[in-house]
PDB file of C-alpha atoms in Angstrom:
ATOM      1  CA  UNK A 218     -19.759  50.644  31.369  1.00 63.00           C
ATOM      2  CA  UNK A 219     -16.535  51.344  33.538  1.00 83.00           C
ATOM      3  CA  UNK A 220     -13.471  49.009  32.368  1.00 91.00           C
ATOM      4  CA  UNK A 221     -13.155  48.046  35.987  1.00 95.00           C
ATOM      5  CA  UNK A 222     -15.848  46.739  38.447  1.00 96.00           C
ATOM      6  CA  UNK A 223     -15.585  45.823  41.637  1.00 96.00           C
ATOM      7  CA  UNK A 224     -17.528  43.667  44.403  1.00 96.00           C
ATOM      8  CA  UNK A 225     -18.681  44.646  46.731  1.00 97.00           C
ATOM      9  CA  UNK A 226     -18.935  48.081  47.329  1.00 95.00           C
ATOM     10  CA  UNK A 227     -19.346  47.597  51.392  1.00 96.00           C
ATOM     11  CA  UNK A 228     -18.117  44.868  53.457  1.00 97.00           C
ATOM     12  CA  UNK A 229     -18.644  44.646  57.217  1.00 98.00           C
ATOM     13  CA  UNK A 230     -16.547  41.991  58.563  1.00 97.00           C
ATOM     14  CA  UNK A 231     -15.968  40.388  62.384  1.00 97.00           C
ATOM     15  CA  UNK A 232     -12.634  40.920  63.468  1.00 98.00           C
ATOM     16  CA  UNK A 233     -10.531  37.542  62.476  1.00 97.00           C
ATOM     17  CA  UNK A 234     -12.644  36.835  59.546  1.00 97.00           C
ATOM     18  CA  UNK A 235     -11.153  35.887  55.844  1.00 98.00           C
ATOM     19  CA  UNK A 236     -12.086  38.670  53.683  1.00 98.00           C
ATOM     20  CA  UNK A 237     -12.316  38.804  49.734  1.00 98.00           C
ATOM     21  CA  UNK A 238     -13.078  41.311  47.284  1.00 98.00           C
ATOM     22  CA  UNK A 239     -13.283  40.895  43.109  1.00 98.00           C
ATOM     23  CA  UNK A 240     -12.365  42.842  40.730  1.00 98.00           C
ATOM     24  CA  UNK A 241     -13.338  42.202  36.938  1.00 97.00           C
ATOM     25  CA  UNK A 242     -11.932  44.742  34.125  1.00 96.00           C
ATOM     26  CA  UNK A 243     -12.903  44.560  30.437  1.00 94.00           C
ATOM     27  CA  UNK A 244      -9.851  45.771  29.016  1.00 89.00           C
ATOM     28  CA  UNK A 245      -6.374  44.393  27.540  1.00 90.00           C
ATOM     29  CA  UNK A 246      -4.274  45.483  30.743  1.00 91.00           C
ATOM     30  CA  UNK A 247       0.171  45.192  31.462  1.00 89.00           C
ATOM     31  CA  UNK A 248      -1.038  44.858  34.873  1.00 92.00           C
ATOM     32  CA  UNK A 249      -3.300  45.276  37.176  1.00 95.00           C
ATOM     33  CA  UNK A 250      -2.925  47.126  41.408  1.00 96.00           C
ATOM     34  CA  UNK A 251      -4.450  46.903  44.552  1.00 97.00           C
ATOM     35  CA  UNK A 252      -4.324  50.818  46.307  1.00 97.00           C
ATOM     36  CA  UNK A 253      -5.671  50.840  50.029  1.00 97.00           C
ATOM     37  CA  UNK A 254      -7.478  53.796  50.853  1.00 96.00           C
ATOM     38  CA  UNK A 255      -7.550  54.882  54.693  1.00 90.00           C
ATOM     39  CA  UNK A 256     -10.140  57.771  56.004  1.00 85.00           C
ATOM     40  CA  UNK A 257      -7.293  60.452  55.781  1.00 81.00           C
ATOM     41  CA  UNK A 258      -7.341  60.013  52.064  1.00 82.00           C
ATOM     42  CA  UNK A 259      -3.723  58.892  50.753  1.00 89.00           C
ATOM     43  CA  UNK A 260      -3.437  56.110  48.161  1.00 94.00           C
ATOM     44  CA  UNK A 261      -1.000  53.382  48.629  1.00 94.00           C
ATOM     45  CA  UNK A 262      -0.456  50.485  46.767  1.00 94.00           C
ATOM     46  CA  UNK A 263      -0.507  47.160  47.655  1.00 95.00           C
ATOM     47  CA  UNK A 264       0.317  45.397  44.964  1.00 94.00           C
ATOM     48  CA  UNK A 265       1.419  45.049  41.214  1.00 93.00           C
ATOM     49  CA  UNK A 266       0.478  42.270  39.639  1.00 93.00           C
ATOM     50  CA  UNK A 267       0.640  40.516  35.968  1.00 91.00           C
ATOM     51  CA  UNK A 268       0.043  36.387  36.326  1.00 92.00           C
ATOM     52  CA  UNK A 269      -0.330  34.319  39.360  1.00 94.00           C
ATOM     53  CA  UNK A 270      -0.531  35.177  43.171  1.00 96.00           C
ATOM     54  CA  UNK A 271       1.348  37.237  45.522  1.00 96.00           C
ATOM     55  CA  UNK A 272       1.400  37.668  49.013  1.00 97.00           C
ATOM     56  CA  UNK A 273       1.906  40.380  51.661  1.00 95.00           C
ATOM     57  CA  UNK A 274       1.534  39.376  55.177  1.00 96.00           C
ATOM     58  CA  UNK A 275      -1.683  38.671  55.848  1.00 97.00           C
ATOM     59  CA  UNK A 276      -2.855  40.290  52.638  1.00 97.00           C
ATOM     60  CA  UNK A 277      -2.953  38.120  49.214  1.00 98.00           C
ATOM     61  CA  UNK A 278      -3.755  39.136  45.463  1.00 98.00           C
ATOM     62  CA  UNK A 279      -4.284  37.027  42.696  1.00 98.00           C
ATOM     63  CA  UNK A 280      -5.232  37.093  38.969  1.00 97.00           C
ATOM     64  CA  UNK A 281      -6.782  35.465  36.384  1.00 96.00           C
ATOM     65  CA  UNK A 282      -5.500  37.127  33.203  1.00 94.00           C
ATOM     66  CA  UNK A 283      -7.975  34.805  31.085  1.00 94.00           C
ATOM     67  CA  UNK A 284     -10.803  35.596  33.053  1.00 96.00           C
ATOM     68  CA  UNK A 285     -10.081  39.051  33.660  1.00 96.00           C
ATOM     69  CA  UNK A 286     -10.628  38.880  37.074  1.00 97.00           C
ATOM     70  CA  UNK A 287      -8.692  39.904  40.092  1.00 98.00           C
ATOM     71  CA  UNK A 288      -9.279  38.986  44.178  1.00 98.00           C
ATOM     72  CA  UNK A 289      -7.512  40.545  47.370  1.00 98.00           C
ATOM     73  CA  UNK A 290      -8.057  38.385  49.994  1.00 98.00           C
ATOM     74  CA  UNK A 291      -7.634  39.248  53.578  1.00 98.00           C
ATOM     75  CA  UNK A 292      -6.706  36.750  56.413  1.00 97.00           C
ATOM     76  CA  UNK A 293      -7.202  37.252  59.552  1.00 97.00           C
ATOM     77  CA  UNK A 294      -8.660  40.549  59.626  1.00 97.00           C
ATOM     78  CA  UNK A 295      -8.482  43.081  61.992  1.00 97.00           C
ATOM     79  CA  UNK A 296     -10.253  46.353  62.551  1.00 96.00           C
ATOM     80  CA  UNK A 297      -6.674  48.456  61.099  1.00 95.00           C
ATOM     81  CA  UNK A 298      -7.726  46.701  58.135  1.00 96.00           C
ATOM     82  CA  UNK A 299     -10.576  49.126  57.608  1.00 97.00           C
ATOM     83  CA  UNK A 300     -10.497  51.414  54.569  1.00 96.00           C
ATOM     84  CA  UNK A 301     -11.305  51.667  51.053  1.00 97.00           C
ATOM     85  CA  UNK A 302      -9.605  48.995  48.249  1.00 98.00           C
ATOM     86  CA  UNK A 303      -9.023  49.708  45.057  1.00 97.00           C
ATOM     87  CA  UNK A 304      -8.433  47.779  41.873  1.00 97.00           C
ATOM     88  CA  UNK A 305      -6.756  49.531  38.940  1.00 96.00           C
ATOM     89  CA  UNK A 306      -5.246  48.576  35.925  1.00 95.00           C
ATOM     90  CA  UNK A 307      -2.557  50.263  33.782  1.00 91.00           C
ATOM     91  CA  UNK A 308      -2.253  49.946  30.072  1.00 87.00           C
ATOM     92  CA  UNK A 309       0.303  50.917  28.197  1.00 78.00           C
ATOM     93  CA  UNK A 310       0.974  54.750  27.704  1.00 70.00           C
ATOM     94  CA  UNK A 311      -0.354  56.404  30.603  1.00 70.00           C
ATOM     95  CA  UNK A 312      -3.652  55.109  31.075  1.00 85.00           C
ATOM     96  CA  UNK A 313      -4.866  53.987  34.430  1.00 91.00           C
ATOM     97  CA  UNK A 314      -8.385  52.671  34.629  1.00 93.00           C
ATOM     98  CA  UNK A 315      -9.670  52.646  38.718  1.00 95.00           C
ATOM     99  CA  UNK A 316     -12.770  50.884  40.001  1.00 95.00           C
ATOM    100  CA  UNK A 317     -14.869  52.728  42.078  1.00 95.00           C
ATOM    101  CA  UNK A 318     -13.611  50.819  45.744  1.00 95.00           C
ATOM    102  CA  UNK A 319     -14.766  48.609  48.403  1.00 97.00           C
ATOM    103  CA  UNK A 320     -14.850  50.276  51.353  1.00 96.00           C
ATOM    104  CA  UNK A 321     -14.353  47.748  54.525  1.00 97.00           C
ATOM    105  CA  UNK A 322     -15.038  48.075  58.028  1.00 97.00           C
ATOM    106  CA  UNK A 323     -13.488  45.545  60.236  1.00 97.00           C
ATOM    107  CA  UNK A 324     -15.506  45.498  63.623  1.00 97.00           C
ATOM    108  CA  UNK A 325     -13.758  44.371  66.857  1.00 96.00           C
TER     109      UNK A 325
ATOM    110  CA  UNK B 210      12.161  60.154  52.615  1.00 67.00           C
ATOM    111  CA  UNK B 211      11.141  60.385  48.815  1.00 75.00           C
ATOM    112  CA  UNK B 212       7.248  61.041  48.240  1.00 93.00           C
ATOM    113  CA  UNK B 213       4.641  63.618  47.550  1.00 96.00           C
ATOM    114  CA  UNK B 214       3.542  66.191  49.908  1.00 96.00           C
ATOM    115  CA  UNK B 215       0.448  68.347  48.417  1.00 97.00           C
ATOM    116  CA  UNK B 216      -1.136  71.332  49.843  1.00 96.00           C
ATOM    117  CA  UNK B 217      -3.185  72.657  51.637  1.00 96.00           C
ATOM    118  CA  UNK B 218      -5.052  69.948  52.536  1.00 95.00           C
ATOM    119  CA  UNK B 219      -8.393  71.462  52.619  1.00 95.00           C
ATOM    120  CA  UNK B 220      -9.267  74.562  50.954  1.00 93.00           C
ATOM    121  CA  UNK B 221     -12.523  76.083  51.028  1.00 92.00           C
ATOM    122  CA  UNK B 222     -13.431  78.675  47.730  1.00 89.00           C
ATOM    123  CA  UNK B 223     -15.924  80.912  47.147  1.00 89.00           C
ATOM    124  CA  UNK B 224     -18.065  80.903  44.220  1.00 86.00           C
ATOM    125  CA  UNK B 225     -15.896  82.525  40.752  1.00 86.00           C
ATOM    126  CA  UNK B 226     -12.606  82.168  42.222  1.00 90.00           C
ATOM    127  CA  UNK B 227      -9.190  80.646  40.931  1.00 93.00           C
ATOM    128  CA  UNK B 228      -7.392  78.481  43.337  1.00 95.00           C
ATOM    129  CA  UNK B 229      -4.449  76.338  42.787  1.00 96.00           C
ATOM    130  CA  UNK B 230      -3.324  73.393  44.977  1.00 97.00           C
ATOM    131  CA  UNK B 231       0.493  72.222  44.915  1.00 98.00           C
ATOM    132  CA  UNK B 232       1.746  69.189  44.256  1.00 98.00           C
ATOM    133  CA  UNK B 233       5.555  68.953  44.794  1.00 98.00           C
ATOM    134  CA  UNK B 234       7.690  65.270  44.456  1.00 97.00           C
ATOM    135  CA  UNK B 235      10.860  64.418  45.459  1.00 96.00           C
ATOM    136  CA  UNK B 236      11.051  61.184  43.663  1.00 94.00           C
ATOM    137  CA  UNK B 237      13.073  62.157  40.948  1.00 93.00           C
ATOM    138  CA  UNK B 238       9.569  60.469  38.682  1.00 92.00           C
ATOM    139  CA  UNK B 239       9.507  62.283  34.985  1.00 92.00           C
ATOM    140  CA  UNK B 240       5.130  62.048  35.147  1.00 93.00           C
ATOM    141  CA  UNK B 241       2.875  63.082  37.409  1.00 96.00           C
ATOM    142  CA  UNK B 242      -0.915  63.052  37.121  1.00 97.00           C
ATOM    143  CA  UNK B 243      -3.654  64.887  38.786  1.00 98.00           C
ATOM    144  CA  UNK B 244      -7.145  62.637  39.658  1.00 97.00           C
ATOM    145  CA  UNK B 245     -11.137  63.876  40.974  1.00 97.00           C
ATOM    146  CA  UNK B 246     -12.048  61.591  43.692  1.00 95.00           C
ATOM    147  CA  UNK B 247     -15.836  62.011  43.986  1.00 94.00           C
ATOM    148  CA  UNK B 248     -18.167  59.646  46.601  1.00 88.00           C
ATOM    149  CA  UNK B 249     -19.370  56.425  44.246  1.00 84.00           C
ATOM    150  CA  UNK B 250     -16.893  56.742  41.475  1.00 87.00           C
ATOM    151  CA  UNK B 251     -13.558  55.969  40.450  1.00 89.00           C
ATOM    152  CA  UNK B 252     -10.794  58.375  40.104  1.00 94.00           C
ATOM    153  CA  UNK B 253     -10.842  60.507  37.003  1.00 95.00           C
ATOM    154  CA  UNK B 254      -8.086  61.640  35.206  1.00 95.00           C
ATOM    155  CA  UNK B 255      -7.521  65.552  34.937  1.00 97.00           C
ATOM    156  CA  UNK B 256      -4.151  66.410  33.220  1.00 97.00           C
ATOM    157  CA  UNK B 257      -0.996  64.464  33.694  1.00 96.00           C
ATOM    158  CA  UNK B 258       2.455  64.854  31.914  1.00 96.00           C
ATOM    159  CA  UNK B 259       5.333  63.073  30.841  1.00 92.00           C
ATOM    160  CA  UNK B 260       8.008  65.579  31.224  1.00 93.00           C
ATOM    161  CA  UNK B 261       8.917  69.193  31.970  1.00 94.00           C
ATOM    162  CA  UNK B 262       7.082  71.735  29.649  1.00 95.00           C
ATOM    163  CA  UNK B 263       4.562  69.159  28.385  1.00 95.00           C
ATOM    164  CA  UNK B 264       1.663  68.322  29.537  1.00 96.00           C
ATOM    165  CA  UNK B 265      -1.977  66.773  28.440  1.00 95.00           C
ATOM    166  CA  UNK B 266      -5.490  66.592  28.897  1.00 96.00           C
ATOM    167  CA  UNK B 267      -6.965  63.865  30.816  1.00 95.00           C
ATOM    168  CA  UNK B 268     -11.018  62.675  30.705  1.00 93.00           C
ATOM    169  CA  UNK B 269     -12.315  65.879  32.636  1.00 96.00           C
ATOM    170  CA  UNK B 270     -10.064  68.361  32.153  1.00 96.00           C
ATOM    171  CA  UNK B 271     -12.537  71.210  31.217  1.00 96.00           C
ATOM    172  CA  UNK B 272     -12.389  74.049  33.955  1.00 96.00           C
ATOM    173  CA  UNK B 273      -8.511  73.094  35.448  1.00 97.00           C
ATOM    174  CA  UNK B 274      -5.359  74.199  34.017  1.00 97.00           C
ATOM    175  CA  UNK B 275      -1.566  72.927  35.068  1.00 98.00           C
ATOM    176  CA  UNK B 276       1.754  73.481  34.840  1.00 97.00           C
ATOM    177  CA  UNK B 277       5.175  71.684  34.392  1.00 98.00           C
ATOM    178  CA  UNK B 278       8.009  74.126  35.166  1.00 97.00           C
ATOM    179  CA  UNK B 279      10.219  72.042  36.759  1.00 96.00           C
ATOM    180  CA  UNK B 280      10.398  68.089  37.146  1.00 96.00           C
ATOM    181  CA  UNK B 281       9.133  68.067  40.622  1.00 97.00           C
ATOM    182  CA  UNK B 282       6.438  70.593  40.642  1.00 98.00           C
ATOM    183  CA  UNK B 283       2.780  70.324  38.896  1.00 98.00           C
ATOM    184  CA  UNK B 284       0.207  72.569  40.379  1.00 98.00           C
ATOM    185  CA  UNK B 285      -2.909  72.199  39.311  1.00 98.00           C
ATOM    186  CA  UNK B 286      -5.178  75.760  38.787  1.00 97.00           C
ATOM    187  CA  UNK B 287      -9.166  75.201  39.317  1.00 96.00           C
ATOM    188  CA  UNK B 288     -10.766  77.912  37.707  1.00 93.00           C
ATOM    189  CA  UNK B 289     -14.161  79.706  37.949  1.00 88.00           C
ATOM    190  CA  UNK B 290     -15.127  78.027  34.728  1.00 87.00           C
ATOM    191  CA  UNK B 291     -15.399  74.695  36.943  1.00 89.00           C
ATOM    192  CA  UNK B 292     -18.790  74.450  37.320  1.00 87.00           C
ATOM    193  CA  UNK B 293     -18.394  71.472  40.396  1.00 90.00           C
ATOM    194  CA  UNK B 294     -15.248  71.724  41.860  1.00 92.00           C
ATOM    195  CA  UNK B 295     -16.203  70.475  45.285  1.00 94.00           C
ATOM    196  CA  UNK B 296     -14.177  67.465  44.917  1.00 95.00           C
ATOM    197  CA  UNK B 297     -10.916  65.618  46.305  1.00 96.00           C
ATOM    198  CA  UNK B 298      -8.153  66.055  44.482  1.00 97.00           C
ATOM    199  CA  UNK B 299      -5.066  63.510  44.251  1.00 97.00           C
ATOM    200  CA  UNK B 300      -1.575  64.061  42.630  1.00 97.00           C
ATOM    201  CA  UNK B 301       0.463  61.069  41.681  1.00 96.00           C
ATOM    202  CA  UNK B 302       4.067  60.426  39.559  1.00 95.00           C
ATOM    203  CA  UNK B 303       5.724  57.596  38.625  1.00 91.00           C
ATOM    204  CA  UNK B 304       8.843  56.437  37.078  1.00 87.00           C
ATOM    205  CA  UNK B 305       8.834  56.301  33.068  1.00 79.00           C
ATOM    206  CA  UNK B 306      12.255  53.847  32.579  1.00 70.00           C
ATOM    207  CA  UNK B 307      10.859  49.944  32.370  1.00 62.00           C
ATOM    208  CA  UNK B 308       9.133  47.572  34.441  1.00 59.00           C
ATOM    209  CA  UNK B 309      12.711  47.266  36.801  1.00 59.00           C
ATOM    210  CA  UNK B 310      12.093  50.870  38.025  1.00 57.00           C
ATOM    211  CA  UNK B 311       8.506  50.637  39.311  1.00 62.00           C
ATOM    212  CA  UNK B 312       6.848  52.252  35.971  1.00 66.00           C
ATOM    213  CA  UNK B 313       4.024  50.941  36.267  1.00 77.00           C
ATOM    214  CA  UNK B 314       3.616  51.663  39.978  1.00 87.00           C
ATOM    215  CA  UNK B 315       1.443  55.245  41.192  1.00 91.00           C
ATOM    216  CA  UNK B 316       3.094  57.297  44.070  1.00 94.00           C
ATOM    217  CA  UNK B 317       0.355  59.212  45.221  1.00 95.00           C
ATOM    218  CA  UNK B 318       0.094  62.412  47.598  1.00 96.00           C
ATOM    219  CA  UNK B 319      -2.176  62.707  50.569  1.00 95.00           C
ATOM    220  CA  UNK B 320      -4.958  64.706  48.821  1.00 96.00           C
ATOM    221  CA  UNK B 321      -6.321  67.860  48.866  1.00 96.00           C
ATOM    222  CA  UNK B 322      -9.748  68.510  49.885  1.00 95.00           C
ATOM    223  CA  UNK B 323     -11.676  71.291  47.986  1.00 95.00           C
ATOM    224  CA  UNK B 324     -14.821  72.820  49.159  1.00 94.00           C
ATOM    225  CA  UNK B 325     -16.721  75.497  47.710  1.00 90.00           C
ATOM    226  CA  UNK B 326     -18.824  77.496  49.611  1.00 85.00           C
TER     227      UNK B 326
END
């Protein structure tokens, strides 16, 4: 069983519509990312988080530490929005655990 | 700007050769890691270290070898012993100081794409 599963693995989406994907990890974590994978291949990340919510334009993460569960909603979307998310989490040491992505295509 | 440039971007091998892709950062970060990206999976973890001269295995590290010579530089060696090394490979560093300096955050390079014919 991976420590980190996400949902869903492909999302088509209309241009403008809200957009959420989950994340669930099965592990004891310091925090848990959101990367953003376009087709070129480079990994950025989106966000860091421990507790609560943040936000990013029209991008917004939250976490449920007692659930283990993470979501990265999208408002809004539009077509650059297409590319492949990806929850990780990092534990202490050097161990990052990655899910295996949602890739999203955001159709005009 | 500070970041990670890695190259070449793709490489194509033949069959029983050594090949070694670069990974240079100019982010002053004491680790860097190398990940496999293969289609349907999560990254996997190759070799990373902590500082210069040290280094350690990661889950698949069978078939690669690395180097840490100086802080910015960690090539990463695929060797003929690699049975499936048709892959894409990312490099990545980070800070090691506390949560203040990013720590916890992944810099990672634009990839390099291995192919072997």
């Amino acid at each position: 069983k991976n420590e980190v599963e996400q949902s869903p693995q492909n999302l088509t989406a209309q241009e403008g519509e809200f957009i959420t994907i989950n994340c669930s990890y099965s592990v004891g974590i310091s925090a848990l990312h959101w990367l953003q994978q376009h087709p070129g291949g480079g990994i950025v990340s989106l966000f860091m988080l421990s507790s609560g919510k943040k936000k990013h334009g029209r991008l917004i993460a939250t976490i449920n530490i007692q659930e283990k569960h993470s979501s990265l909603h999208i408002t809004a979307s539009h077509p650059r929005d297409s590319a492949v998310y990806i929850c990780a989490v990092s534990r202490t040491g050097n161990q990052f655990y990655f899910g295996t992505g949602t890739s999203l295509t955001v159709i005009p | 700007d500070g970041g990670i440039t890695q190259s070449p971007k793709y490489l194509f091998r033949k069959e029983g050769q050594n090949v070694t892709l670069s990974c240079e950062q100019n982010l002053n970060h004491d680790a860097m890691y190398w990940y496999r990206q293969d289609p349907g999976q999560g990254l996997r973890l190759i070799y990373y270290s902590q500082i210069v001269n040290d280094f350690q295995k990661g889950d698949i590290a069978e078939g690669y070898s690395v180097s840490r010579e100086k802080k910015e530089s960690f090539p990463l060696t695929v060797t003929s012993a690699q049975k499936n090394p048709t892959a894409f490979y990312l490099c990545a560093s980070r800070p090691t100081g506390g949560a203040a300096s990013g720590a916890n955050v992944l810099t990672f390079g634009a990839g390099s794409r291995l192919t072997v014919l």
